[in-house]
XYZ file of C-alpha atoms in Angstrom:
656
model
C 69.020 116.577 70.200
C 67.366 114.440 73.070
C 68.466 117.235 75.523
C 65.871 120.250 73.157
C 63.272 118.014 71.559
C 59.625 118.231 72.890
C 58.918 114.675 71.836
C 60.663 111.785 70.809
C 59.093 108.928 68.699
C 60.361 105.684 68.778
C 59.739 103.924 66.125
C 60.214 99.959 67.245
C 61.040 96.738 65.178
C 58.119 94.481 64.248
C 60.107 91.277 65.461
C 63.020 92.397 67.265
C 61.756 95.462 68.898
C 65.679 97.173 69.373
C 68.769 95.304 69.246
C 71.991 96.307 71.420
C 72.319 99.555 69.409
C 68.815 100.838 70.779
C 69.187 98.971 74.577
C 72.896 101.405 74.085
C 71.252 104.385 72.731
C 68.072 103.789 75.589
C 70.586 103.701 78.383
C 71.791 106.884 77.131
C 68.433 108.980 76.614
C 67.311 107.175 80.632
C 69.970 108.530 82.369
C 70.414 111.700 80.935
C 66.484 112.293 80.857
C 64.058 111.997 79.078
C 61.566 114.158 77.598
C 57.602 112.979 76.473
C 57.465 110.226 74.242
C 55.708 107.856 71.972
C 56.200 104.437 71.186
C 55.557 103.039 67.697
C 56.384 100.126 65.516
C 56.054 99.836 61.901
C 55.569 96.615 59.768
C 53.636 93.833 61.232
C 50.695 94.016 59.178
C 53.032 92.905 56.322
C 53.874 89.257 58.299
C 51.940 86.530 58.067
C 48.050 86.612 59.897
C 49.614 83.462 62.282
C 52.493 85.702 62.728
C 50.903 88.838 63.864
C 49.742 87.803 67.400
C 53.417 86.151 68.049
C 54.949 89.309 66.849
C 52.920 91.896 69.456
C 53.058 89.608 72.222
C 57.149 89.316 71.570
C 56.415 93.267 71.547
C 54.737 93.688 74.702
C 57.420 91.712 76.487
C 59.918 93.081 75.397
C 58.679 97.265 75.815
C 57.510 96.033 79.005
C 60.998 95.648 80.340
C 61.649 99.579 79.493
C 58.483 100.985 79.492
C 56.127 99.249 81.852
C 52.994 100.992 81.669
C 53.441 102.504 77.947
C 50.847 101.769 74.499
C 52.623 100.310 71.518
C 50.421 102.224 69.146
C 50.776 101.238 65.146
C 52.299 103.002 62.164
C 50.717 101.267 58.863
C 48.141 103.444 57.845
C 46.867 106.372 56.778
C 44.674 105.965 59.364
C 47.157 104.816 62.526
C 49.726 107.713 61.378
C 46.749 109.841 61.713
C 46.034 108.554 65.845
C 50.048 109.080 66.114
C 49.481 112.968 64.986
C 46.678 112.761 67.681
C 48.921 110.813 70.452
C 52.154 113.273 69.403
C 49.878 116.427 69.948
C 47.409 115.649 72.924
C 49.767 114.025 75.259
C 51.324 115.943 78.671
C 54.663 117.091 78.351
C 57.073 115.963 81.194
C 59.634 118.607 81.806
C 63.416 118.183 82.359
C 65.035 120.705 85.192
C 67.901 121.624 83.625
C 66.642 123.112 80.885
C 63.127 124.626 82.206
C 65.150 127.264 84.022
C 66.900 128.420 81.504
C 65.957 129.431 77.756
C 67.560 126.979 74.422
C 66.942 127.077 71.627
C 67.449 124.854 68.057
C 68.690 126.378 65.330
C 66.736 125.905 61.917
C 68.617 128.131 60.214
C 72.907 129.267 60.301
C 74.321 132.803 58.556
C 77.696 133.313 59.445
C 79.231 136.604 58.622
C 83.148 136.823 59.022
C 84.761 140.342 60.013
C 86.990 142.767 58.862
C 89.728 142.332 60.743
C 89.971 138.270 60.926
C 88.014 136.046 58.542
C 88.145 133.146 60.703
C 85.941 134.592 64.065
C 82.518 136.615 62.940
C 78.991 137.339 64.030
C 76.838 134.022 63.529
C 72.920 134.706 63.018
C 71.292 131.627 64.575
C 67.273 131.548 64.277
C 65.061 129.285 65.782
C 62.186 129.298 68.121
C 62.921 130.175 71.896
C 61.897 127.554 74.282
C 62.414 127.057 78.214
C 62.559 130.628 79.566
C 62.320 134.632 78.324
C 66.220 135.397 76.568
C 67.704 138.518 77.443
C 70.315 139.446 75.122
C 72.831 140.748 77.778
C 72.772 136.422 79.239
C 76.097 134.536 77.619
C 74.845 132.185 75.625
C 76.665 128.573 75.092
C 76.776 126.114 72.044
C 76.980 122.844 72.751
C 80.552 121.727 71.681
C 81.634 124.874 71.144
C 81.956 127.510 74.370
C 80.180 130.373 75.239
C 79.628 133.506 73.961
C 78.239 136.860 73.448
C 75.258 138.266 71.937
C 74.898 141.629 69.425
C 71.023 142.371 69.273
C 68.371 140.007 68.994
C 65.930 140.218 66.119
C 61.755 139.370 65.311
C 62.249 137.976 61.430
C 59.632 136.493 59.955
C 58.425 133.281 61.283
C 58.878 130.475 58.451
C 55.696 128.561 60.513
C 53.080 130.400 61.832
C 50.264 128.887 63.412
C 47.689 131.894 61.901
C 49.123 132.202 58.691
C 47.578 135.618 56.867
C 44.642 135.186 54.919
C 44.469 137.463 51.773
C 40.148 137.193 50.152
C 40.100 137.690 46.114
C 38.568 140.885 45.194
C 36.404 139.050 42.959
C 35.120 136.205 44.882
C 35.106 137.442 48.318
C 33.669 133.673 49.772
C 37.113 132.088 48.702
C 39.507 132.902 50.746
C 43.480 132.208 50.165
C 45.979 131.171 52.796
C 49.578 133.170 51.568
C 52.908 131.218 52.324
C 54.220 133.839 54.857
C 58.230 133.067 53.802
C 56.863 135.230 50.173
C 53.930 137.409 50.680
C 55.109 138.345 54.244
C 58.446 139.382 52.957
C 57.780 141.853 50.298
C 56.274 144.075 53.374
C 59.283 143.331 55.846
C 62.393 143.403 54.026
C 64.230 144.370 57.352
C 63.224 142.155 60.588
C 62.530 144.089 63.436
C 65.014 144.323 66.051
C 63.640 143.415 69.771
C 66.773 143.799 71.792
C 70.216 145.153 71.766
C 72.841 144.223 73.976
C 73.744 147.162 76.569
C 77.477 147.518 77.540
C 77.286 148.406 81.358
C 74.609 145.097 82.156
C 75.940 142.782 79.759
C 77.077 139.630 81.263
C 81.031 139.063 80.945
C 83.050 136.214 79.452
C 85.658 135.645 82.130
C 86.268 132.030 82.932
C 88.672 132.557 85.554
C 90.149 134.595 88.170
C 93.674 136.159 86.921
C 96.137 135.622 90.343
C 98.408 138.004 91.044
C 101.624 136.507 91.762
C 102.712 139.445 94.262
C 99.895 138.266 97.145
C 100.789 136.211 98.606
C 103.907 137.905 99.951
C 104.553 138.923 102.685
C 105.762 142.665 103.913
C 108.354 142.512 107.279
C 106.660 143.289 110.344
C 106.030 146.904 112.331
C 107.186 147.188 115.801
C 103.461 146.754 116.968
C 102.844 144.185 115.403
C 105.361 142.233 116.986
C 104.914 143.463 120.141
C 101.265 141.825 120.008
C 102.861 138.456 118.831
C 104.941 138.573 121.990
C 102.494 139.601 124.695
C 100.018 136.953 122.908
C 102.898 134.806 122.910
C 103.238 134.548 126.614
C 99.258 134.173 126.831
C 99.565 130.939 125.465
C 102.506 130.291 127.409
C 100.665 130.143 131.074
C 100.342 126.707 132.991
C 97.036 126.791 135.038
C 98.905 124.792 138.227
C 97.643 123.588 141.329
C 99.774 125.285 144.168
C 99.504 125.118 148.120
C 97.942 128.921 149.168
C 100.272 132.117 149.353
C 102.512 130.522 147.406
C 104.626 133.324 145.064
C 104.857 133.152 141.235
C 108.552 132.368 141.440
C 107.797 129.346 143.916
C 105.102 127.922 141.575
C 107.821 127.717 138.762
C 110.127 125.198 140.949
C 106.848 122.805 141.743
C 107.038 120.042 139.599
C 103.453 118.023 137.868
C 102.863 115.043 139.525
C 103.085 113.476 135.458
C 105.876 115.287 135.261
C 108.376 113.510 137.333
C 109.613 110.964 136.313
C 109.908 106.786 137.640
C 112.367 104.449 137.300
C 110.911 101.123 138.017
C 110.354 100.265 134.647
C 113.861 101.028 133.471
C 115.912 98.029 134.478
C 113.013 95.526 132.780
C 112.865 98.050 129.325
C 116.681 96.966 129.324
C 116.945 93.166 129.482
C 113.957 93.115 126.977
C 116.153 94.951 124.558
C 118.830 93.262 125.225
C 116.169 90.358 124.594
C 115.229 91.828 121.033
C 118.712 92.520 119.912
C 119.411 88.468 119.954
C 120.693 87.009 116.576
C 118.503 84.658 114.776
C 120.098 81.299 115.938
C 118.268 79.824 113.102
C 118.459 80.321 109.345
C 115.333 80.589 107.030
C 115.487 77.644 104.589
C 115.380 78.927 101.305
C 112.256 77.856 99.422
C 111.982 75.379 96.711
C 110.539 76.232 93.362
C 108.386 74.392 91.662
C 108.015 73.469 88.180
C 104.515 73.478 86.621
C 103.046 70.527 85.444
C 102.549 71.230 81.650
C 99.657 69.139 79.776
C 100.170 69.225 75.871
C 97.381 69.181 73.443
C 97.115 69.820 69.993
C 94.898 72.942 68.686
C 93.033 73.456 65.703
C 94.744 76.074 64.080
C 92.109 78.442 62.417
C 92.717 79.458 58.540
C 91.681 82.929 59.950
C 94.234 83.782 62.866
C 96.440 85.333 60.774
C 94.186 87.629 60.000
C 92.581 88.167 63.303
C 96.205 88.718 64.776
C 96.802 91.939 62.057
C 93.876 93.841 63.690
C 94.956 93.606 67.206
C 96.894 95.976 68.957
C 99.746 94.310 71.191
C 100.047 97.716 72.877
C 97.304 98.388 73.959
C 96.315 94.762 74.923
C 99.438 95.309 77.227
C 97.907 98.026 78.713
C 94.782 96.970 79.357
C 95.893 94.069 80.617
C 97.931 96.082 83.400
C 95.261 98.327 84.125
C 93.317 94.576 84.945
C 95.950 93.819 87.329
C 96.067 96.514 89.548
C 92.019 97.154 89.137
C 92.932 93.424 91.183
C 95.408 94.346 93.364
C 93.309 97.197 94.909
C 90.324 95.444 95.370
C 92.630 92.617 97.564
C 95.175 94.755 98.744
C 93.530 97.869 99.193
C 95.629 101.680 99.239
C 98.819 99.113 100.243
C 102.133 100.365 98.378
C 105.760 98.448 98.694
C 108.195 100.901 100.453
C 110.624 102.073 98.684
C 114.550 101.063 98.976
C 115.780 103.815 97.087
C 114.503 106.832 98.449
C 113.871 107.207 101.658
C 110.241 106.506 103.655
C 110.145 109.842 105.269
C 111.248 111.841 101.199
C 109.199 109.929 99.236
C 106.076 110.546 101.530
C 106.875 113.809 102.771
C 103.441 114.944 102.065
C 101.258 112.669 104.114
C 100.712 112.931 107.303
C 99.076 110.199 110.097
C 95.728 110.646 111.684
C 94.462 109.500 114.873
C 90.875 108.539 113.191
C 90.067 109.680 109.441
C 85.892 110.205 111.089
C 86.872 112.867 113.225
C 90.385 113.977 112.975
C 90.434 118.130 112.143
C 92.006 118.946 108.304
C 92.084 122.837 107.725
C 90.485 123.261 103.599
C 92.138 126.068 103.082
C 95.395 124.597 103.747
C 98.136 124.371 100.702
C 95.833 125.091 98.313
C 97.054 124.216 94.660
C 98.153 127.265 92.143
C 94.899 126.217 89.900
C 92.289 127.016 93.068
C 93.448 130.687 92.668
C 92.396 130.748 89.127
C 88.862 129.575 90.208
C 85.146 130.854 91.667
C 84.035 129.521 94.953
C 80.577 130.794 96.318
C 80.289 131.936 100.365
C 77.134 130.018 100.366
C 75.839 127.962 97.484
C 73.042 126.693 98.276
C 71.485 130.226 99.207
C 72.779 131.553 95.920
C 71.341 128.957 93.582
C 67.783 129.580 95.768
C 68.356 133.105 94.980
C 68.807 132.669 91.443
C 66.086 130.568 91.131
C 63.813 132.174 92.415
C 64.251 135.212 90.629
C 63.275 133.124 87.781
C 60.020 132.373 89.224
C 58.977 135.419 89.883
C 60.433 137.970 87.948
C 60.068 138.672 84.024
C 62.685 138.891 82.032
C 62.713 141.332 79.442
C 63.493 139.636 75.979
C 62.475 137.589 74.039
C 59.303 135.031 74.667
C 58.749 131.692 74.507
C 57.379 130.552 71.276
C 59.160 133.328 69.497
C 60.790 132.779 66.040
C 64.549 134.871 66.677
C 67.789 135.261 65.042
C 70.315 135.920 67.068
C 73.386 137.792 66.689
C 76.372 135.907 68.289
C 79.436 137.796 68.523
C 83.271 136.373 67.911
C 82.241 133.019 66.988
C 85.003 130.517 65.363
C 84.339 129.857 61.612
C 84.386 125.877 62.254
C 81.223 126.415 64.424
C 79.301 127.112 61.190
C 81.798 124.849 59.281
C 79.322 121.667 61.853
C 76.115 122.858 60.946
C 76.617 122.983 57.452
C 77.909 119.300 57.131
C 74.360 118.270 58.927
C 75.587 118.226 63.186
C 72.732 119.845 65.248
C 73.477 123.719 66.294
C 72.081 123.692 69.698
C 72.177 127.577 72.299
C 71.641 127.226 75.834
C 71.780 131.017 77.394
C 73.462 130.744 80.968
C 72.329 131.202 84.792
C 74.678 134.268 86.533
C 77.645 133.100 87.211
C 77.718 129.442 85.168
C 80.509 130.514 82.582
C 83.226 130.663 85.225
C 85.156 127.435 86.584
C 84.948 126.300 90.047
C 85.120 122.517 91.317
C 82.184 120.056 90.312
C 81.379 117.390 91.986
C 78.928 114.597 90.321
C 77.603 111.386 91.847
C 78.125 108.655 89.510
C 77.617 105.047 89.072
C 79.352 102.221 86.865
C 77.362 101.190 83.445
C 76.449 97.618 84.136
C 77.566 97.455 80.276
C 80.911 98.407 80.487
C 83.600 96.285 82.620
C 86.585 98.254 81.280
C 88.780 99.544 84.595
C 88.437 102.772 84.539
C 91.681 104.805 86.227
C 91.527 107.819 88.099
C 92.536 111.018 86.413
C 92.056 109.221 83.222
C 90.913 111.690 80.376
C 86.927 111.299 79.741
C 83.264 112.949 77.796
C 81.148 114.138 80.227
C 77.716 115.338 79.949
C 77.165 117.688 82.419
C 73.075 119.293 82.250
C 73.386 121.323 78.730
C 77.398 120.910 78.655
C 79.163 118.157 76.858
C 83.268 118.970 77.730
C 86.410 116.290 78.313
C 87.899 116.797 81.665
C 90.093 113.879 84.217
C 88.661 113.006 87.061
C 89.008 112.213 90.843
C 87.130 109.378 92.391
C 86.300 109.562 95.922
C 83.244 107.873 98.519
C 80.092 109.491 98.488
C 79.335 110.161 102.497
C 78.682 112.789 104.722
C 81.941 113.207 106.364
C 84.404 116.408 105.953
C 86.603 113.965 104.627
C 86.374 111.397 101.694
C 88.426 108.640 100.811
C 90.012 109.160 96.869
C 89.389 105.368 94.850
C 92.288 104.977 92.502
C 89.590 103.070 90.177
C 85.668 103.909 89.097
C 83.942 100.669 91.690
C 81.118 98.903 90.147
C 79.597 97.882 93.195
C 78.898 101.388 94.620
C 77.989 105.384 94.074
C 81.684 107.342 93.986
C 81.892 110.938 93.219
C 84.068 112.469 90.449
C 85.449 115.830 90.702
C 86.879 117.894 88.501
C 87.385 121.494 87.079
C 84.254 122.986 84.759
C 82.352 125.494 84.647
C 79.843 126.091 87.221
C 76.538 124.563 87.028
C 72.943 125.508 89.151
C 71.737 121.197 89.580
C 69.641 119.454 89.200
C 71.350 118.033 86.231
C 72.250 114.643 84.623
C 75.565 112.941 84.630
C 77.036 110.548 81.650
C 80.241 110.336 81.245
C 81.905 108.318 78.259
C 85.076 106.784 77.600
C 86.627 107.427 73.798
C 88.338 104.235 72.521
C 91.133 104.332 69.846
C 88.212 103.833 67.142
C 86.062 107.024 67.860
C 83.212 105.576 69.606
C 81.970 106.797 72.674
C 81.332 104.604 74.961
C 79.280 105.456 78.195
C 80.985 103.894 81.213
C 79.092 105.833 83.522
C 75.683 107.855 84.818
C 74.889 110.167 87.893
C 74.093 113.634 88.700
C 75.325 116.713 89.584
C 76.398 116.399 93.754
C 77.079 119.917 94.174
C 80.134 123.374 93.297
C 82.373 122.922 96.430
C 86.094 123.440 96.395
C 86.115 122.791 99.891
C 85.186 118.598 99.491
C 88.376 117.726 100.793
C 89.366 114.261 99.075
C 91.954 112.816 100.769
C 94.610 109.392 99.228
C 95.490 106.961 101.591
C 98.701 104.753 101.511
C 98.902 102.051 103.454
C 102.972 101.150 104.983
C 102.687 97.594 105.567
C 105.261 95.776 107.848
C 105.744 91.633 109.308
C 106.232 90.784 113.380
C 109.343 89.188 113.449
C 109.721 88.169 117.575
C 106.359 87.981 119.502
C 105.887 89.123 123.214
C 103.406 89.503 125.386
C 102.222 93.135 124.746
C 105.422 94.163 122.407
C 106.792 92.592 119.050
C 109.705 93.621 116.871
C 108.123 94.774 113.771
C 110.456 94.662 110.456
C 109.976 95.435 105.982
C 108.269 98.488 107.027
C 111.008 100.339 106.771
C 115.171 99.858 105.608
C 116.641 102.708 107.805
C 116.559 104.031 111.790
C 115.630 107.705 110.572
C 112.513 106.579 109.204
C 111.186 104.976 112.245
C 112.142 107.840 114.191
C 110.359 109.804 111.721
C 106.881 107.963 111.507
C 107.340 107.353 115.146
C 104.437 109.567 116.484
C 102.179 107.779 113.563
C 99.668 104.672 115.241
C 99.734 101.311 114.300
C 97.156 98.909 113.310
C 96.906 95.429 112.378
C 94.788 93.314 109.880
C 93.202 91.615 113.282
C 91.781 95.045 114.725
C 95.140 95.328 117.313
C 96.406 98.833 117.953
C 99.832 100.135 118.874
C 102.451 102.514 117.904
C 106.358 102.552 117.711
C 108.651 102.960 121.085
C 112.039 103.152 119.754
C 114.330 101.819 116.477
C 116.171 98.817 116.703
C 119.552 98.775 114.527
C 120.089 100.346 110.980
C 118.026 98.681 109.253
C 114.611 99.613 109.463
C 113.841 96.965 112.544
C 111.533 98.941 115.208
C 109.774 97.936 118.614
C 106.245 98.096 118.925
C 103.803 97.985 121.833
C 100.494 97.467 121.394
C 96.858 96.698 122.933
C 96.842 93.033 123.067
C 99.109 89.766 122.010
C 99.949 89.552 118.085
C 99.148 86.272 116.257
C 102.275 85.203 114.275
C 100.212 85.976 111.215
C 99.127 89.070 111.361
C 100.205 92.025 109.393
C 101.264 95.464 111.027
C 99.667 98.272 109.043
C 100.381 102.538 109.024
C 97.651 104.539 107.512
C 99.137 107.825 106.137
C 97.286 110.750 104.368
C 97.336 113.457 102.118
C 95.241 115.896 100.399
C 94.343 115.624 96.480
C 93.281 117.640 93.673
C 92.031 117.361 90.116
C 94.389 117.950 87.327
C 92.748 121.300 85.033
C 92.002 119.084 81.933
C 88.692 121.113 81.363
C 88.420 121.273 77.166
C 84.621 122.048 75.776
C 85.741 120.912 72.270
C 84.742 116.976 72.409
C 85.595 115.534 69.385
C 82.975 113.672 67.123
C 82.079 109.886 67.378
C 82.257 107.874 64.814
C 78.388 106.710 63.909
C 78.307 103.633 66.636
C 78.275 100.217 65.905
C 77.652 96.389 67.129
C 80.721 95.720 69.277
C 80.398 92.085 67.512
C 81.568 93.942 64.614
C 83.403 96.631 66.240
C 86.889 95.388 64.788
C 86.342 95.666 61.558
C 85.266 99.058 61.226
C 88.050 100.903 59.216
C 90.534 103.774 60.814
C 88.758 106.972 60.223
C 90.471 110.255 60.232
C 89.300 112.546 63.541
C 88.836 116.062 62.755
């Protein structure tokens, strides 16, 4: 309701102002974007005269935290109510960017006409006032929580609340006038509502949300002889090497001249062999076995609560175990970021075959079109998203849209609507419709900057299903989290951290920013808890989220600038496979693998300085990750919000 409300009236408690539930709601409203609002308090006059002054002082302090420059109005008498109405009518309206550029409508009435072919689908007639922008019948209509639909026509019925009602003067007394309710009097004169617009099939926007991929599009035919000859010539040109040769040297003689750096020197061979023998010496001393120290336990008597057995009945042990495991994983990620154990049952070259090494995470090249998943064949991408957005917004400001003007009371005929939409409306759920801008019904990759809400400390893992409120849309998806930087590659984050802003990446319909973003998580009792807030950053499938894994090894024998490292790999083949990847240590040294030693994964490594015995050798590997296609526009309705102190006593409810 707050997305389409012109004014919100906050009614405060005379003693507390608002409780934890009210503070939670205010956090959501501020993050979403607050329209025009007014603060009022009711019930102060009923307090004793001595307590009224203290109550007003406490309220003003509480209001200053959230609304530092706003005046608190009283609402106890008829005169104060009149002042409040004047305040609501005369105050300046605040604008929300995501709704000012789109037409929207709050349904005052709805009627469902089932189709002849299928009783579960039909035409939904929505009546209400057009707000924001003029509404065109050829645009796509989005009903919040139910999806996108097309309109057949727009009617202009009688306005139930006209600003200037018709006045009929009596023939007997010309001085007396009588206001006639438009719903009764005008209905006789205009039985059939006036048709404003009908949809034009040639100009109507399509409901296509995804690209239908052609499985044969990636197939390659056998190259022709011309293509083979061109490739052969190109290979010859690329294989030519420029050398410095004496004047008068022929091309045949130049082939036999060696480069200076290509000559092999044998000065260090003898030293390397001796050093290799030293490395292969067996350990002279066996490692002492560690004695296990038993923890000293202290016994103490605890009074048994009478209600302990009832408390345990309400605890979900399986959920507790899962939450404990998530807390452990989050803690390990903070202590050892991205570090993983090399598996012993699977070869590292197979387990990490999709990963690669990078000389520099910031500057090393990475093609954004490389090894894309099949889901990328289903989405739409802009050639230049910023220019398209600027052009569409300019058309909205300059061109006049043909359709229902702002402020008109209209009836929209929405086609192919399922029955549950009108059933939700009959149960009292608000029915709100937004018209979409061009391309906003199409699927793409959305990137949103979000920050953790301080009121929620539960660990949130990447690819966990969350509920998104993005602008006017509401949907479920499983996001990826990544660092918010200005580089071309962004490091994947396994958890939504509380200290920094991260970027959430999901498959979702295109939305043109600016748009606010709220992330909710559905709890086991049906409630939605706010976990993060932010804004829409961009619609960009080429934004690369790079996952890093860190393999760790330990120095076994240390020499001047060389060392034997073990426990990073466990067989010789893995050492040879990852030999080109650069090594680094936690204390800032850099190096590389020279050769494997033996068959158990020991390797000889050289570094740019002497290692310390307590240092750890690390190898960084990277791969690009993509979000999971779990987009669902149908979000279950939350159970009414209750205080956290009594949340455990809420009975289980059947969710429809």
